[in-house]
Structures are given as structure tokens and as C-alpha cells.
PDB file of C-alpha atoms in Angstrom:
ATOM      1  CA  MET A   1     -36.872  12.510 -16.477  1.00 45.00           C
ATOM      2  CA  ASP A   2     -35.689  11.135 -19.837  1.00 55.00           C
ATOM      3  CA  GLU A   3     -37.381  13.966 -21.732  1.00 58.00           C
ATOM      4  CA  TYR A   4     -34.824  16.344 -20.172  1.00 59.00           C
ATOM      5  CA  MET A   5     -31.838  14.295 -21.279  1.00 58.00           C
ATOM      6  CA  SER A   6     -30.176  15.130 -24.598  1.00 60.00           C
ATOM      7  CA  ALA A   7     -28.551  12.461 -26.734  1.00 63.00           C
ATOM      8  CA  PRO A   8     -25.007  13.785 -26.228  1.00 67.00           C
ATOM      9  CA  ARG A   9     -23.643  13.155 -22.737  1.00 89.00           C
ATOM     10  CA  VAL A  10     -20.776  15.044 -21.104  1.00 93.00           C
ATOM     11  CA  TRP A  11     -18.559  13.911 -18.221  1.00 95.00           C
ATOM     12  CA  GLY A  12     -15.727  15.753 -16.500  1.00 96.00           C
ATOM     13  CA  LEU A  13     -12.849  14.670 -14.283  1.00 97.00           C
ATOM     14  CA  MET A  14     -10.357  16.909 -12.461  1.00 97.00           C
ATOM     15  CA  CYS A  15      -7.001  15.203 -11.988  1.00 97.00           C
ATOM     16  CA  PRO A  16      -4.187  16.231  -9.648  1.00 96.00           C
ATOM     17  CA  GLY A  17      -0.839  16.667 -11.387  1.00 94.00           C
ATOM     18  CA  SER A  18       0.715  13.252 -10.783  1.00 94.00           C
ATOM     19  CA  ARG A  19       1.500  10.413 -13.178  1.00 93.00           C
ATOM     20  CA  GLU A  20      -0.852   8.039 -11.340  1.00 96.00           C
ATOM     21  CA  GLU A  21      -3.742  10.257 -12.402  1.00 96.00           C
ATOM     22  CA  VAL A  22      -3.182   9.372 -16.058  1.00 97.00           C
ATOM     23  CA  THR A  23      -3.867   5.743 -15.153  1.00 97.00           C
ATOM     24  CA  ARG A  24      -7.006   6.785 -13.267  1.00 97.00           C
ATOM     25  CA  ALA A  25      -8.137   8.934 -16.208  1.00 98.00           C
ATOM     26  CA  ARG A  26      -7.696   5.968 -18.582  1.00 97.00           C
ATOM     27  CA  ARG A  27      -9.711   3.690 -16.299  1.00 97.00           C
ATOM     28  CA  TRP A  28     -12.451   6.342 -15.918  1.00 97.00           C
ATOM     29  CA  THR A  29     -12.598   6.730 -19.708  1.00 97.00           C
ATOM     30  CA  ARG A  30     -12.765   2.957 -20.193  1.00 96.00           C
ATOM     31  CA  ASP A  31     -15.641   2.710 -17.695  1.00 95.00           C
ATOM     32  CA  ILE A  32     -17.664   5.499 -19.318  1.00 94.00           C
ATOM     33  CA  LEU A  33     -17.095   4.281 -22.877  1.00 94.00           C
ATOM     34  CA  ASN A  34     -17.655   0.612 -22.114  1.00 92.00           C
ATOM     35  CA  GLY A  35     -19.013  -0.923 -25.321  1.00 89.00           C
ATOM     36  CA  HIS A  36     -18.565   2.202 -27.472  1.00 91.00           C
ATOM     37  CA  PRO A  37     -16.690   1.473 -30.732  1.00 92.00           C
ATOM     38  CA  CYS A  38     -14.193   4.274 -30.028  1.00 94.00           C
ATOM     39  CA  ALA A  39     -13.361   3.202 -26.471  1.00 94.00           C
ATOM     40  CA  HIS A  40      -9.844   1.840 -27.092  1.00 95.00           C
ATOM     41  CA  ASP A  41      -8.729   4.801 -29.205  1.00 96.00           C
ATOM     42  CA  ALA A  42     -10.214   7.226 -26.677  1.00 97.00           C
ATOM     43  CA  GLU A  43      -8.340   5.559 -23.837  1.00 97.00           C
ATOM     44  CA  LEU A  44      -5.045   5.917 -25.711  1.00 96.00           C
ATOM     45  CA  ILE A  45      -5.751   9.568 -26.518  1.00 97.00           C
ATOM     46  CA  VAL A  46      -6.559  10.308 -22.860  1.00 98.00           C
ATOM     47  CA  SER A  47      -3.238   8.766 -21.887  1.00 96.00           C
ATOM     48  CA  GLU A  48      -1.263  10.776 -24.443  1.00 95.00           C
ATOM     49  CA  LEU A  49      -2.959  14.123 -23.796  1.00 96.00           C
ATOM     50  CA  GLY A  50      -2.874  13.688 -20.020  1.00 96.00           C
ATOM     51  CA  SER A  51       0.815  12.769 -20.118  1.00 94.00           C
ATOM     52  CA  ASN A  52       1.560  15.766 -22.346  1.00 93.00           C
ATOM     53  CA  ALA A  53      -0.229  18.101 -19.925  1.00 95.00           C
ATOM     54  CA  LEU A  54       1.850  16.782 -17.024  1.00 95.00           C
ATOM     55  CA  THR A  55       5.132  16.823 -18.942  1.00 92.00           C
ATOM     56  CA  HIS A  56       4.931  20.150 -20.756  1.00 91.00           C
ATOM     57  CA  THR A  57       2.810  22.474 -18.569  1.00 94.00           C
ATOM     58  CA  ALA A  58       2.287  23.661 -15.011  1.00 95.00           C
ATOM     59  CA  SER A  59      -0.252  20.836 -14.631  1.00 96.00           C
ATOM     60  CA  GLY A  60       2.678  18.604 -13.673  1.00 94.00           C
ATOM     61  CA  SER A  61       3.798  20.860 -10.813  1.00 94.00           C
ATOM     62  CA  PRO A  62       3.261  19.776  -7.194  1.00 91.00           C
ATOM     63  CA  TYR A  63      -0.132  21.521  -6.956  1.00 94.00           C
ATOM     64  CA  GLY A  64      -1.018  21.309 -10.647  1.00 96.00           C
ATOM     65  CA  THR A  65      -4.112  19.741 -12.168  1.00 97.00           C
ATOM     66  CA  PHE A  66      -5.541  18.885 -15.543  1.00 97.00           C
ATOM     67  CA  GLN A  67      -9.184  18.595 -16.519  1.00 98.00           C
ATOM     68  CA  LEU A  68     -10.518  15.795 -18.704  1.00 98.00           C
ATOM     69  CA  THR A  69     -13.871  16.115 -20.461  1.00 98.00           C
ATOM     70  CA  LEU A  70     -15.627  13.415 -22.483  1.00 97.00           C
ATOM     71  CA  SER A  71     -18.522  14.328 -24.756  1.00 95.00           C
ATOM     72  CA  LEU A  72     -20.291  11.285 -26.079  1.00 92.00           C
ATOM     73  CA  SER A  73     -22.937  10.615 -28.695  1.00 86.00           C
ATOM     74  CA  PRO A  74     -23.753   7.272 -30.348  1.00 81.00           C
ATOM     75  CA  ARG A  75     -21.039   7.629 -33.025  1.00 85.00           C
ATOM     76  CA  THR A  76     -18.800  10.441 -31.751  1.00 91.00           C
ATOM     77  CA  VAL A  77     -16.488  10.911 -28.793  1.00 96.00           C
ATOM     78  CA  ALA A  78     -14.781  14.237 -28.102  1.00 97.00           C
ATOM     79  CA  ILE A  79     -11.910  14.092 -25.622  1.00 98.00           C
ATOM     80  CA  SER A  80     -10.686  17.391 -24.170  1.00 98.00           C
ATOM     81  CA  VAL A  81      -7.756  17.864 -21.841  1.00 98.00           C
ATOM     82  CA  THR A  82      -7.245  21.300 -20.316  1.00 97.00           C
ATOM     83  CA  ASP A  83      -3.886  22.090 -18.742  1.00 96.00           C
ATOM     84  CA  GLU A  84      -2.752  24.893 -16.444  1.00 95.00           C
ATOM     85  CA  GLY A  85      -0.484  26.532 -18.992  1.00 93.00           C
ATOM     86  CA  GLY A  86       3.045  27.685 -18.347  1.00 88.00           C
ATOM     87  CA  HIS A  87       4.422  26.913 -21.807  1.00 77.00           C
ATOM     88  CA  PRO A  88       4.524  29.768 -24.321  1.00 73.00           C
ATOM     89  CA  GLU A  89       4.306  27.595 -27.444  1.00 74.00           C
ATOM     90  CA  GLU A  90       1.255  25.750 -28.751  1.00 68.00           C
ATOM     91  CA  PRO A  91       1.555  21.946 -28.708  1.00 66.00           C
ATOM     92  CA  ARG A  92       2.773  20.563 -32.011  1.00 62.00           C
ATOM     93  CA  SER A  93       3.538  17.258 -33.607  1.00 59.00           C
ATOM     94  CA  THR A  94       7.217  16.361 -33.866  1.00 61.00           C
ATOM     95  CA  GLU A  95       9.086  13.639 -35.676  1.00 64.00           C
ATOM     96  CA  ALA A  96      10.910  11.521 -33.138  1.00 53.00           C
ATOM     97  CA  ASP A  97      14.033   9.542 -33.924  1.00 55.00           C
ATOM     98  CA  PRO A  98      13.552   5.751 -33.838  1.00 57.00           C
ATOM     99  CA  ASP A  99      15.543   5.503 -30.580  1.00 58.00           C
ATOM    100  CA  ASP A 100      13.671   8.335 -28.797  1.00 49.00           C
ATOM    101  CA  THR A 101      11.417   7.336 -25.908  1.00 51.00           C
ATOM    102  CA  HIS A 102       9.322  10.531 -26.141  1.00 58.00           C
ATOM    103  CA  GLY A 103       7.956  12.809 -28.828  1.00 54.00           C
ATOM    104  CA  ARG A 104       5.263  10.714 -30.517  1.00 59.00           C
ATOM    105  CA  GLY A 105       2.179  11.493 -28.395  1.00 75.00           C
ATOM    106  CA  LEU A 106       0.540  14.222 -30.439  1.00 86.00           C
ATOM    107  CA  THR A 107       1.417  12.388 -33.676  1.00 88.00           C
ATOM    108  CA  ILE A 108      -0.427   9.320 -32.365  1.00 88.00           C
ATOM    109  CA  VAL A 109      -3.427  11.449 -31.365  1.00 93.00           C
ATOM    110  CA  MET A 110      -3.516  13.071 -34.808  1.00 92.00           C
ATOM    111  CA  ALA A 111      -3.405   9.668 -36.497  1.00 92.00           C
ATOM    112  CA  LEU A 112      -6.371   8.378 -34.464  1.00 94.00           C
ATOM    113  CA  ALA A 113      -8.569  11.489 -34.366  1.00 96.00           C
ATOM    114  CA  ARG A 114     -10.883  12.718 -37.087  1.00 96.00           C
ATOM    115  CA  ARG A 115     -10.222  16.259 -35.868  1.00 96.00           C
ATOM    116  CA  LEU A 116      -7.825  17.937 -33.439  1.00 95.00           C
ATOM    117  CA  ASP A 117      -8.369  21.437 -32.015  1.00 95.00           C
ATOM    118  CA  ILE A 118      -6.038  23.400 -29.752  1.00 94.00           C
ATOM    119  CA  THR A 119      -7.364  26.497 -28.011  1.00 95.00           C
ATOM    120  CA  GLY A 120      -6.047  28.765 -25.282  1.00 94.00           C
ATOM    121  CA  SER A 121      -2.733  30.406 -24.533  1.00 93.00           C
ATOM    122  CA  GLN A 122       0.311  30.058 -22.317  1.00 91.00           C
ATOM    123  CA  TYR A 123      -2.085  30.524 -19.384  1.00 94.00           C
ATOM    124  CA  GLY A 124      -3.902  27.282 -20.137  1.00 95.00           C
ATOM    125  CA  ARG A 125      -4.749  25.270 -23.237  1.00 95.00           C
ATOM    126  CA  THR A 126      -7.412  22.784 -24.179  1.00 97.00           C
ATOM    127  CA  VAL A 127      -6.591  20.062 -26.668  1.00 96.00           C
ATOM    128  CA  THR A 128      -9.685  18.363 -28.098  1.00 97.00           C
ATOM    129  CA  ALA A 129      -9.583  15.210 -30.187  1.00 97.00           C
ATOM    130  CA  GLN A 130     -12.719  13.992 -31.934  1.00 97.00           C
ATOM    131  CA  LEU A 131     -13.278  10.338 -32.777  1.00 97.00           C
ATOM    132  CA  VAL A 132     -16.077   9.218 -35.091  1.00 94.00           C
ATOM    133  CA  ALA A 133     -17.108   5.589 -35.361  1.00 90.00           C
ATOM    134  CA  ALA A 134     -17.456   4.179 -38.849  1.00 84.00           C
ATOM    135  CA  PRO A 135     -20.937   3.067 -39.923  1.00 79.00           C
ATOM    136  CA  GLU A 136     -21.614  -0.556 -39.124  1.00 69.00           C
ATOM    137  CA  GLN A 137     -20.174  -2.882 -41.710  1.00 41.00           C
ATOM    138  CA  ALA A 138     -21.049  -6.570 -41.481  1.00 38.00           C
ATOM    139  CA  GLY A 139     -21.955  -6.201 -37.809  1.00 49.00           C
ATOM    140  CA  VAL A 140     -18.554  -4.799 -36.828  1.00 52.00           C
ATOM    141  CA  THR A 141     -18.245  -1.167 -35.835  1.00 56.00           C
ATOM    142  CA  THR A 142     -14.798   0.314 -35.460  1.00 66.00           C
ATOM    143  CA  CYS A 143     -13.471   3.757 -34.841  1.00 75.00           C
TER     144      CYS A 143
END
């Protein structure tokens, strides 16, 4: 059976549109990426992108959902969150005031990710963040 398995692995999770699902998505990500050098950063990105989907799109409506996809290879993790749309503008990074409690999510994702892609329209968008682990240095691998 191993000869039919490719090195990259892909997992998907459909989440109902409630805040508790962001916690479940983080735990699911942590379980899948257990031991991967990008696990902690990936978990934070899942939290930010999932929260953004619930806050800014129809995914946060009573019957809304968002889809989380993890694509994994030995050094790379791609995290994609697909929302249900409902917002005419593309997500963008903003500069939050020091006292603001919101407005830093996409900025955090951009700081952690090697690459960030946004595709789709007001009818549903996918935000994909790519993490790449640094080559091993002195036995320590970090993202």
C-alpha cells in the first residue's frame, strides 16, 4: 500500500460556524502536526484564519461553516481556510491601535507565513498560508 502514498499528505475538516469550532480546529491541527517543526505556528494560523472566517463572513451565521485543509510535507505545511463568503472586500492586513482587541489576525499570519494567497470572491474565499521549516541547524529545527 505504501507505493500508492505520495510524500505530501492532505487532511480536511469541515467546521460548523461557532466559536468552539476554532478550538476544535486548533486541537485537530496540533494532533496532525505532532512533532512537525511548524506545528505551533500552524496552530496559531488556524486560530486566526478560522476566527476571521467566523467574524467577517457568512461562515459565522447560524448555519454557516468553514473548511480547513492541511497539506503536509516533511518541511512544508500549507494551511487553507475556506469561508462561505458574504463580504465584498478581500481580506487585508490592518494596523490596529495599541488598545484595540481586534484587527491583528492577518498581520500575525503574514508575519509567520512564508507565503499568503487569497483566492475567491464575495461568494467564498480561501486563504492559504504556507509555512516552511528551516533546515536543521545544530539539531534544532524551527519554522
